[in-house]
Short mmCIF file of C-alpha atoms and ligand atoms in Angstrom, two decimals:
data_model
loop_
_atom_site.label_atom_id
_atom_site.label_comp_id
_atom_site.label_asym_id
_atom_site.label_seq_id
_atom_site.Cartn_x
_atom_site.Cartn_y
_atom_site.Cartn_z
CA UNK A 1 5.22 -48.41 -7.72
CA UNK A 2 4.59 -47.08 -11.32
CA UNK A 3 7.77 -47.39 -13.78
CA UNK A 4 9.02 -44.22 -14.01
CA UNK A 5 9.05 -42.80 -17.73
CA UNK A 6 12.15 -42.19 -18.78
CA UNK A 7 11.42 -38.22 -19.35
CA UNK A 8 13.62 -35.83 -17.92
CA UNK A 9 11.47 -32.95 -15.90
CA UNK A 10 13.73 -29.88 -15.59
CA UNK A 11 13.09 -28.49 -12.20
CA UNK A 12 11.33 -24.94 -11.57
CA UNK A 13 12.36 -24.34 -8.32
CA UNK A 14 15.95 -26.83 -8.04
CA UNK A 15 17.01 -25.12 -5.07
CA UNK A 16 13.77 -26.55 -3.32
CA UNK A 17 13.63 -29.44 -1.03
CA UNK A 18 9.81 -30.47 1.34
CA UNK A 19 9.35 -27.65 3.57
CA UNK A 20 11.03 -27.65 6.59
CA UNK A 21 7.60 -27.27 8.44
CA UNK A 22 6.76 -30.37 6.82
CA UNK A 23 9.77 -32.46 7.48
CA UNK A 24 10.06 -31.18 11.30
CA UNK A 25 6.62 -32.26 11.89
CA UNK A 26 7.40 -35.73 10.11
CA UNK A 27 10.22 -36.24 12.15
CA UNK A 28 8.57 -34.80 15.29
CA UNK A 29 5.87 -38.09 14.36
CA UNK A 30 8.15 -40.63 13.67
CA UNK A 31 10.38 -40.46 16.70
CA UNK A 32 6.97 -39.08 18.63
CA UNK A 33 8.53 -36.01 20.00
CA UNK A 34 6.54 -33.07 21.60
CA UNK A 35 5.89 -30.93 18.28
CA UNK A 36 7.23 -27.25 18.79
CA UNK A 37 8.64 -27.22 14.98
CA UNK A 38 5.57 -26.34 12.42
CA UNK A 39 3.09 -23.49 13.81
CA UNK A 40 -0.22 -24.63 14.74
CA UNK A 41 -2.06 -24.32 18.16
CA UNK A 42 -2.72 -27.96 20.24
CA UNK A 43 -6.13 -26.69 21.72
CA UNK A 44 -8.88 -26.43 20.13
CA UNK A 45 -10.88 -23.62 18.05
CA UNK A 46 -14.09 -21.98 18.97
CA UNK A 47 -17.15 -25.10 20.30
CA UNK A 48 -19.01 -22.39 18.49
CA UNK A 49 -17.48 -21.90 15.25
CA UNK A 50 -17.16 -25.42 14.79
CA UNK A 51 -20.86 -25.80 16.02
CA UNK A 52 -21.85 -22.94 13.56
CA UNK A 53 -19.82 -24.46 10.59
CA UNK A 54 -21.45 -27.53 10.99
CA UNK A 55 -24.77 -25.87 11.03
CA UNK A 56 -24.07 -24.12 7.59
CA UNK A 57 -22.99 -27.46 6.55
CA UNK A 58 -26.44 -29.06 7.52
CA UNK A 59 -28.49 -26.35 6.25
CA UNK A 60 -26.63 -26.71 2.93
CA UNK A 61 -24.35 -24.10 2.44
CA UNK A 62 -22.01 -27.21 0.18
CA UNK A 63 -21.54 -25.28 -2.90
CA UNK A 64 -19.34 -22.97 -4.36
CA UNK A 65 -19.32 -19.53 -2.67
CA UNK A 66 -18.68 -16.46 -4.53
CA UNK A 67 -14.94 -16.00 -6.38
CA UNK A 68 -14.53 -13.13 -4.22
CA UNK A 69 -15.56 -14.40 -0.80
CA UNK A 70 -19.07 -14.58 0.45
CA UNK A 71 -20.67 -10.78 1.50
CA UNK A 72 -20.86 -11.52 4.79
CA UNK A 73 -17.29 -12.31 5.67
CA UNK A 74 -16.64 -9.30 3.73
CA UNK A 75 -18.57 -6.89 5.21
CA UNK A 76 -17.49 -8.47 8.71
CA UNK A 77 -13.53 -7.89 7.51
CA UNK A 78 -14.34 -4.44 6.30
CA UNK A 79 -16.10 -3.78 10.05
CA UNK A 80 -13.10 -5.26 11.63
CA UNK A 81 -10.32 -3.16 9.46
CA UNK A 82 -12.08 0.53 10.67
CA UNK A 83 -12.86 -0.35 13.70
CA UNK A 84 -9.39 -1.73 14.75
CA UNK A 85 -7.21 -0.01 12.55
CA UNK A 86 -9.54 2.99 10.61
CA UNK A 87 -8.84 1.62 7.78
CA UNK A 88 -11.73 1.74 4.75
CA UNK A 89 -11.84 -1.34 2.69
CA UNK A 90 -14.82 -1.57 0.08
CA UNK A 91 -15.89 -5.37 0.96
CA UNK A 92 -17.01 -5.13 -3.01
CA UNK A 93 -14.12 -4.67 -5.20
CA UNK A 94 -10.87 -4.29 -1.93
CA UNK A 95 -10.95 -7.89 0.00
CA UNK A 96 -10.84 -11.10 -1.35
CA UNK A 97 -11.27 -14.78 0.61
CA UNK A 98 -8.47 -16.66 0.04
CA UNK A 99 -7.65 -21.09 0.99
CA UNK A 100 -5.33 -19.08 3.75
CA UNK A 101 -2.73 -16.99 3.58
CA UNK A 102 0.11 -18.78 1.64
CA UNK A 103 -2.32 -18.76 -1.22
CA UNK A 104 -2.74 -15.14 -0.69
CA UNK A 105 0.55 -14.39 -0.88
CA UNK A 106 0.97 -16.56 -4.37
CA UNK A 107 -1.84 -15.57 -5.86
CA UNK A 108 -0.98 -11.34 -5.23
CA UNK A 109 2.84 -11.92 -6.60
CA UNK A 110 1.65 -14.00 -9.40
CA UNK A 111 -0.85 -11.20 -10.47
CA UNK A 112 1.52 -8.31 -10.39
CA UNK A 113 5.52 -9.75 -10.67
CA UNK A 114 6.86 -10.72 -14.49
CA UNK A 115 10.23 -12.12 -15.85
CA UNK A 116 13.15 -9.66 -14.14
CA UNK A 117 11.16 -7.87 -11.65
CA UNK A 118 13.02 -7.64 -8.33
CA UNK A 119 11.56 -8.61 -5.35
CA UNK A 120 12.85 -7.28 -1.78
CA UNK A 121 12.31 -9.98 0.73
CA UNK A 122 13.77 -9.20 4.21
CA UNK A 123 15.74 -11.96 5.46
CA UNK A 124 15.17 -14.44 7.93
CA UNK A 125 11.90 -14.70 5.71
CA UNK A 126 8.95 -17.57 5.93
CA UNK A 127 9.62 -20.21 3.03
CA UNK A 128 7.45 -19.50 0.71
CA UNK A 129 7.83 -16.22 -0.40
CA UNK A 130 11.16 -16.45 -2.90
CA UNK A 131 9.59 -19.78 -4.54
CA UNK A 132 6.63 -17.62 -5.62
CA UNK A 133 8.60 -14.81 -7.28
CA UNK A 134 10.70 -17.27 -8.93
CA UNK A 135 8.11 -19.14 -9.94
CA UNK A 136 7.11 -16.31 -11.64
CA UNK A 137 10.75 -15.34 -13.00
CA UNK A 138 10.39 -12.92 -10.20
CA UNK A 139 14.33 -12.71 -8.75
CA UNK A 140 14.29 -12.11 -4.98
CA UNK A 141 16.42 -9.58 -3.80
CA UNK A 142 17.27 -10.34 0.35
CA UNK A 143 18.15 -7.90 2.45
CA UNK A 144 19.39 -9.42 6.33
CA UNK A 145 16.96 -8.27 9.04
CA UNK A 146 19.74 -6.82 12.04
CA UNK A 147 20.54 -9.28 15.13
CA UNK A 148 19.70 -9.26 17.56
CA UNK A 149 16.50 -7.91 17.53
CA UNK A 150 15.68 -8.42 13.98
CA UNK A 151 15.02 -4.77 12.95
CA UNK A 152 14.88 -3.36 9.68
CA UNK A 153 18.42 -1.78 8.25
CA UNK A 154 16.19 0.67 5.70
CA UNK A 155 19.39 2.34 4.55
CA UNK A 156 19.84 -1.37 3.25
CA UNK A 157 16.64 -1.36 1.90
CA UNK A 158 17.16 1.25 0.06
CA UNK A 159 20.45 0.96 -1.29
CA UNK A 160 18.39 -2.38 -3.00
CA UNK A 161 16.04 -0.59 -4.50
CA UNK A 162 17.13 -0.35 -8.07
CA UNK A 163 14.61 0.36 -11.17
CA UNK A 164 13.64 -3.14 -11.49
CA UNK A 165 12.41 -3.21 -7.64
CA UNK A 166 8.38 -3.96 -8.18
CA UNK A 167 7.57 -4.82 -5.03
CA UNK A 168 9.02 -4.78 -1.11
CA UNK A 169 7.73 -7.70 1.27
CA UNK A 170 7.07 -7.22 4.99
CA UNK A 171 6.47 -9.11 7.15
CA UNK A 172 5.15 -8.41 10.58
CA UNK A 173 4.47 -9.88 13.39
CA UNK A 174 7.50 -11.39 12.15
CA UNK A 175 8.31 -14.93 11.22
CA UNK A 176 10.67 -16.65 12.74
CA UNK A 177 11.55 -13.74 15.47
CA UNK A 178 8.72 -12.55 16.12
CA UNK A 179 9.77 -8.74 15.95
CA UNK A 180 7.39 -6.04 15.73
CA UNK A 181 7.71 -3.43 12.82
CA UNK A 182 7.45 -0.03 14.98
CA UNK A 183 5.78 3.18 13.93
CA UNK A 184 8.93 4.47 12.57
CA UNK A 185 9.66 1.33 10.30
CA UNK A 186 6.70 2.34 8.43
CA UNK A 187 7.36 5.96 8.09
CA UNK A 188 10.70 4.72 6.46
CA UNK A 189 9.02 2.40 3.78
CA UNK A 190 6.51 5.85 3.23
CA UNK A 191 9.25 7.49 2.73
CA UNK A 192 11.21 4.97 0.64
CA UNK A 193 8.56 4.09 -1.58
CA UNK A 194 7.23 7.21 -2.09
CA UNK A 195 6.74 8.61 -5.79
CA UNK A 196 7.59 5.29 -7.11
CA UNK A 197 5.62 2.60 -8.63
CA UNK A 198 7.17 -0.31 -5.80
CA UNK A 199 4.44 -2.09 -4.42
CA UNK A 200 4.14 -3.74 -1.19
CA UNK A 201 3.32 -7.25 -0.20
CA UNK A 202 2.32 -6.88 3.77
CA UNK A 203 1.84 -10.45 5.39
CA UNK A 204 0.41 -9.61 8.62
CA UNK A 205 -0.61 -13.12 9.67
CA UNK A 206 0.26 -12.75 13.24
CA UNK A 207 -1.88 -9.18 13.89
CA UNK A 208 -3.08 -10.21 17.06
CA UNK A 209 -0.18 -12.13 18.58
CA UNK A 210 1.86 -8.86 19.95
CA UNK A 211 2.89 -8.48 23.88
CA UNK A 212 4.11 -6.30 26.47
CA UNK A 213 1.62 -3.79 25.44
CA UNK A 214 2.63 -2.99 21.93
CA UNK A 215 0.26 -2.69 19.49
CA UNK A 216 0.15 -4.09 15.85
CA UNK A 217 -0.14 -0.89 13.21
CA UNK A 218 -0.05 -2.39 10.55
CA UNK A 219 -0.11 -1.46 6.27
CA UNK A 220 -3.99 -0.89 7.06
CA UNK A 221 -3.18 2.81 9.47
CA UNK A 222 -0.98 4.25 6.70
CA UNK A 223 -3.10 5.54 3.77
CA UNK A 224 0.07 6.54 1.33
CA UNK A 225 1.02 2.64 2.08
CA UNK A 226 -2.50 0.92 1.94
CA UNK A 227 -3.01 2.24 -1.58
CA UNK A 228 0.17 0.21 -2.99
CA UNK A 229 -0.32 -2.70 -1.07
CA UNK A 230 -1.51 -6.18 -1.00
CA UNK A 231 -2.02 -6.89 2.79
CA UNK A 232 -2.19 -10.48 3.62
CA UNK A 233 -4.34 -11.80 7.02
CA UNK A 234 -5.37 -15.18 7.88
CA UNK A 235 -7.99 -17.19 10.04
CA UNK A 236 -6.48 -19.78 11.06
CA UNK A 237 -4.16 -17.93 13.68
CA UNK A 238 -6.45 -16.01 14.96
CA UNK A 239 -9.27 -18.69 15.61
CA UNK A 240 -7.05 -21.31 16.11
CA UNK A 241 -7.72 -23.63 13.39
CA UNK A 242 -4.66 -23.35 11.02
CA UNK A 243 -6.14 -26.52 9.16
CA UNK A 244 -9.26 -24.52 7.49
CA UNK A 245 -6.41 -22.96 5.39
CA UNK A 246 -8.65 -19.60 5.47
CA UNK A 247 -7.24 -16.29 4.60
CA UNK A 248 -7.59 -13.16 3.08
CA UNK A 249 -6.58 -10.20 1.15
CA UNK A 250 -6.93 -6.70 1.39
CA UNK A 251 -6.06 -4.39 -1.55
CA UNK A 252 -6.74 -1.24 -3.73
CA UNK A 253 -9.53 -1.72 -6.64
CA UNK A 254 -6.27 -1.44 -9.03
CA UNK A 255 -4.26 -4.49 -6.97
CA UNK A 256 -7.40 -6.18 -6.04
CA UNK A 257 -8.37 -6.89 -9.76
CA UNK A 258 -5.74 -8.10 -10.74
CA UNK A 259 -5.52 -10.24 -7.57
CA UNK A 260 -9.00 -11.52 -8.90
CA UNK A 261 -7.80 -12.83 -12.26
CA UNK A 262 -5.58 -15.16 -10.62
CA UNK A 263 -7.41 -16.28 -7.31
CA UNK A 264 -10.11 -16.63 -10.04
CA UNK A 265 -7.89 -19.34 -12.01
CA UNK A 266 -5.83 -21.08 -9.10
CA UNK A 267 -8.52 -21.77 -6.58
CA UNK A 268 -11.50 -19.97 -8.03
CA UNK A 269 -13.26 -19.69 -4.55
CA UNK A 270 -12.95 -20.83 -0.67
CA UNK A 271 -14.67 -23.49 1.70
CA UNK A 272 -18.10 -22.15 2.16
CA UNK A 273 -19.97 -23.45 5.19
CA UNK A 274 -16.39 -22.05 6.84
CA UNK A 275 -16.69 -18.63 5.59
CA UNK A 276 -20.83 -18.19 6.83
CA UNK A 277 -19.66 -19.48 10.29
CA UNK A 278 -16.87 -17.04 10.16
CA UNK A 279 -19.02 -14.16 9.40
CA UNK A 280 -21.77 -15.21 12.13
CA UNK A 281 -19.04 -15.53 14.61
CA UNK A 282 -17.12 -12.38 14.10
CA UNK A 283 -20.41 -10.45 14.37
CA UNK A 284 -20.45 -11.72 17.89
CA UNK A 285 -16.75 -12.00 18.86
CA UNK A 286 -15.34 -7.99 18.45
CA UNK A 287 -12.59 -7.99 21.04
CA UNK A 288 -9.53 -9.70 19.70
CA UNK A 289 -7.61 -8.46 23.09
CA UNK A 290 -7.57 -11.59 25.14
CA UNK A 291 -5.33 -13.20 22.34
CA UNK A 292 -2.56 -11.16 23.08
CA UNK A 293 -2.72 -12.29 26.81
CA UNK A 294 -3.73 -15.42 25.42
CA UNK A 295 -0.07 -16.16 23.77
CA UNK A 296 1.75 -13.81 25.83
CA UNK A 297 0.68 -15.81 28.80
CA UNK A 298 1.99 -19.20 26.92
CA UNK A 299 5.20 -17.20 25.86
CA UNK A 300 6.09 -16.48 29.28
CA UNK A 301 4.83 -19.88 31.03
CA UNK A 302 7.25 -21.33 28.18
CA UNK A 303 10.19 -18.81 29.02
CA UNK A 304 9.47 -19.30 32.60
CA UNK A 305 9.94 -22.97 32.69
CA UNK A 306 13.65 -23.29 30.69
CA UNK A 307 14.76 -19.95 32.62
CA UNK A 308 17.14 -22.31 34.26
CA UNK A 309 18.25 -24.33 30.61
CA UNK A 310 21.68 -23.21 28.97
CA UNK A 311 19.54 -21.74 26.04
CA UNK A 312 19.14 -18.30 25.82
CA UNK A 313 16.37 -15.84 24.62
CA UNK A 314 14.83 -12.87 24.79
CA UNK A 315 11.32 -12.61 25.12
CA UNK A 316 9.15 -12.70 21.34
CA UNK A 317 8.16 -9.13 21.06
CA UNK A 318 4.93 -11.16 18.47
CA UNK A 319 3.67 -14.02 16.67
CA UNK A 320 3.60 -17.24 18.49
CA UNK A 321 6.96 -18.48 17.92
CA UNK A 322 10.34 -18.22 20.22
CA UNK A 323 14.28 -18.15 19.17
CA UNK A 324 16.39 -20.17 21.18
CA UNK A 325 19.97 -19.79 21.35
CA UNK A 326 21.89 -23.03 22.03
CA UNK A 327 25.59 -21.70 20.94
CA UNK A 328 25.95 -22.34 25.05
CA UNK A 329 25.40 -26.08 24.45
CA UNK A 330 26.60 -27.22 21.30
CA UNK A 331 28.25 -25.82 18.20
CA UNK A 332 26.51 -28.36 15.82
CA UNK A 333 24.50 -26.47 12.94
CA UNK A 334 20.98 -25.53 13.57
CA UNK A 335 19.53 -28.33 11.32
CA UNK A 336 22.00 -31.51 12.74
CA UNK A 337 20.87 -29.85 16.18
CA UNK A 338 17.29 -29.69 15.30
CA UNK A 339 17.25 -33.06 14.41
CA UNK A 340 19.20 -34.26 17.31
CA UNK A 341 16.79 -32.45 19.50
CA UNK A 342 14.05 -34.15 18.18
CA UNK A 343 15.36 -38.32 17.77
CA UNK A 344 17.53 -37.64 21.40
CA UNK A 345 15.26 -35.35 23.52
CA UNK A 346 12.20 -35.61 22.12
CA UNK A 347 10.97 -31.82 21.24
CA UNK A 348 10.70 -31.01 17.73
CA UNK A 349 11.85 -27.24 16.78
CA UNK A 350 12.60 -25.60 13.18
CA UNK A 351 16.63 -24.37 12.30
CA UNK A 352 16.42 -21.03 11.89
CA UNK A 353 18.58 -20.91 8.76
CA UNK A 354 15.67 -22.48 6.80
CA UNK A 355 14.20 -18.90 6.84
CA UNK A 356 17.58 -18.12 4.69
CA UNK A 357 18.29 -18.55 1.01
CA UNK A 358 22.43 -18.61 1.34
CA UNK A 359 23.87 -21.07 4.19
CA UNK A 360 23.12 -19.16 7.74
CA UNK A 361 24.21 -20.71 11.08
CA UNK A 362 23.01 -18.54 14.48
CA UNK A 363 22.78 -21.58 16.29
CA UNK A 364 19.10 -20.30 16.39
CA UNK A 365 16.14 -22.49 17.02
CA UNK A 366 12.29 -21.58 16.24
CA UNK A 367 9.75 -23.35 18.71
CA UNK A 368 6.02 -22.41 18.43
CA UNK A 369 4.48 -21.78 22.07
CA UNK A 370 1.02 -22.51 20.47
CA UNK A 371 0.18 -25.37 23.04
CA UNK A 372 -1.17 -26.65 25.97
CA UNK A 373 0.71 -25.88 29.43
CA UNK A 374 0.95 -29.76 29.38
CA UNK A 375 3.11 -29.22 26.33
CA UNK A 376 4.96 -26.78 26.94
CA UNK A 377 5.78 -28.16 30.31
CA UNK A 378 6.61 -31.48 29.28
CA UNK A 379 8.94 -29.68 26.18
CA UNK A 380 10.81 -27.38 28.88
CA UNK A 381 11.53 -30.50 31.12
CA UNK A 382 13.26 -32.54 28.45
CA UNK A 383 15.11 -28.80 27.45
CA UNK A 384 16.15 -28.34 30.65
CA UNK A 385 18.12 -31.24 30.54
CA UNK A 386 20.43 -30.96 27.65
N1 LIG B 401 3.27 -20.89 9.19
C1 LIG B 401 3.61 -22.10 9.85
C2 LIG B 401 4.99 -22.01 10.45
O1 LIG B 401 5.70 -21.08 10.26
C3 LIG B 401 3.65 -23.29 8.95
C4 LIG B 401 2.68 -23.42 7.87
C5 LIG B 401 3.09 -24.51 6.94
O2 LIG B 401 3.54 -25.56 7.38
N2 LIG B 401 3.01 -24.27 5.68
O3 LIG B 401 5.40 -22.93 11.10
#
């Protein structure tokens, strides 16, 4: 080990620990329990993405792509986006590749949030959205989502709208509930933001993850929204292959160039062979329907098997993670329980108050149903026995 030097480094973000994604998935390792904590899928992406990304490779597609993305993932997004949702996105100067969507989501608050600006972030909210406002001297202003079904309270919203507000962040498919922003969510943020400069930071990771026939509209279907938005997608959860770290952004010229001067700076450009293959393969791939069976079918194989646990649920309305309720069993905090869970009964899960800044205990647990029916099988046996 190197001596440490005795300088004193004055932490930006003190509040911070390791992600809790991170330090689930550790423990999940160490004490080799079935790993329902971080989200990633168990199964394997496309034979022929990976086939066509190793192509690229071999053909020599090694170097730097463009800052902005390579033209043909562009134009392929820009297909997708008016096909799906009729939305128009100029693949020139309106979407960006980004190293997945947590970069993304940086890189658009860095460009746009200074010293003071107020941020609203709707709590339970994923963990990396208040480190990059404060990072910026952003300060996050959290509004509580409403239990049980984690809907929006927009009279909250906007009685936190003061003259600092900048920007509002949704969130939807949402993480960690899962809840679905309806049709009339997004009339209310129209109608909150409207004549005002707020902006809106959309993270829409999870578009194709929603069940029981609902349907995802997201930022993309509302024109008075799209044009003050950064909307946020990514690759990996759609493709399965969360380790690519491949995202993008969607924006107005106005947000997009600014969006540019930073992505320029913090990553400059993304993984090329990965973004040719991408391109090729969503030319050929156009119906994104049989992921929503897909993951509804694992949600309710999952729900199915610990029907008979003492944890309750209702079904995830999106995304491909499921709250747990275990105040039946135990009334240890979410994070001892979590923890427990994993070293006793081997099944690895995230505490749901690590989506909260303030100490939050709804004796809530997050597992992600992204795996095999061998998983998830295996995982409901051992929760069927606490
Ligand atoms: N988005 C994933 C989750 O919520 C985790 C990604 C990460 O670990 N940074 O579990």
């Amino acid at each position: 080990m190197i001596s440490d030097l005795p300088l004193t480094v004055k932490s930006k973000l003190p509040h911070s620990g390791t992600t809790i994604f991170s330090v689930m998935s550790a423990l999940a390792n160490e004490y080799r329990a079935i790993n329902l904590s971080q989200g990633f899928p168990n199964f394997e992406s496309s034979a022929e993405l990976i086939s066509l990304v190793t192509q690229y490779m071999q053909k020599g597609y090694n170097q730097y792509a463009p800052m902005q993305g390579v033209m043909l993932l562009r134009e392929a997004i820009a297909e997708k986006m008016e096909r799906l949702y009729g939305a128009k996105y100029n693949p020139e100067s309106e979407i960006n590749i980004t190293s997945g969507g947590t970069q993304a989501i940086y890189t658009a608050i860095t460009a746009v949030i200074r010293e003071g600006d107020e941020v609203i972030v709707l709590e339970p909210a994923y963990d990396c959205y208040a480190p990059a406002i404060l990072l910026n001297g952003g300060i996050p202003v959290y509004v509580s989502l409403k239990q049980p079904d984690y809907h929006i309270d927009w009279a909250e919203v906007q009685k936190a709208i003061t003259p600092r507000t900048r920007m509002i962040m949704i969130n939807t498919p949402h993480n960690p509930s899962g809840a679905v922003m309806q049709e009339k969510d997004m009339r209310e943020l129209e109608r909150i933001t409207r004549d005002t400069d707020i902006m809106i930071l959309s993270d829409e990771v999870y578009e194709h993850l929603v069940f029981d026939g609902r349907e995802h509209r997201g930022i993309a279907c509302y024109p008075s929204l799209a044009e003050r938005s950064f909307v946020i997608y990514s690759f990996g959860k759609t493709y399965h292959n969360t380790g690519w770290k491949m995202g993008y952004c969607l924006a107005p010229v106005s947000l997009m160039s600014e969006f540019r001067k930073v992505h320029q700076y913090l990553v400059f450009s993304s993984n090329t062979p990965v973004q040719y293959a991408l391109a090729d393969y969503m030319k050929n791939n156009r119906d994104y329907t049989g992921l929503n069976k897909f993951y509804e079918e694992k949600r309710d194989f999952f729900l199915g098997k610990i029907k008979n646990s003492r944890f309750k649920f209702s079904p995830a309305p999106g995304s491909y993670f499921q709250l747990l309720d275990y105040s039946g069993i135990t009334s240890e905090g979410d994070f001892d329980f979590a923890v427990r869970l994993t070293k006793e009964h081997g099944v690895a899960s995230v505490p749901v108050s690590a989506f909260y800044h303030h100490p939050a205990d709804n004796k809530l647990l997050r597992f992600c149903f992204a795996k095999t029916e061998e998983t998830l099988e295996k995982a409901a046996e051992r929760l069927c026995r606490i």
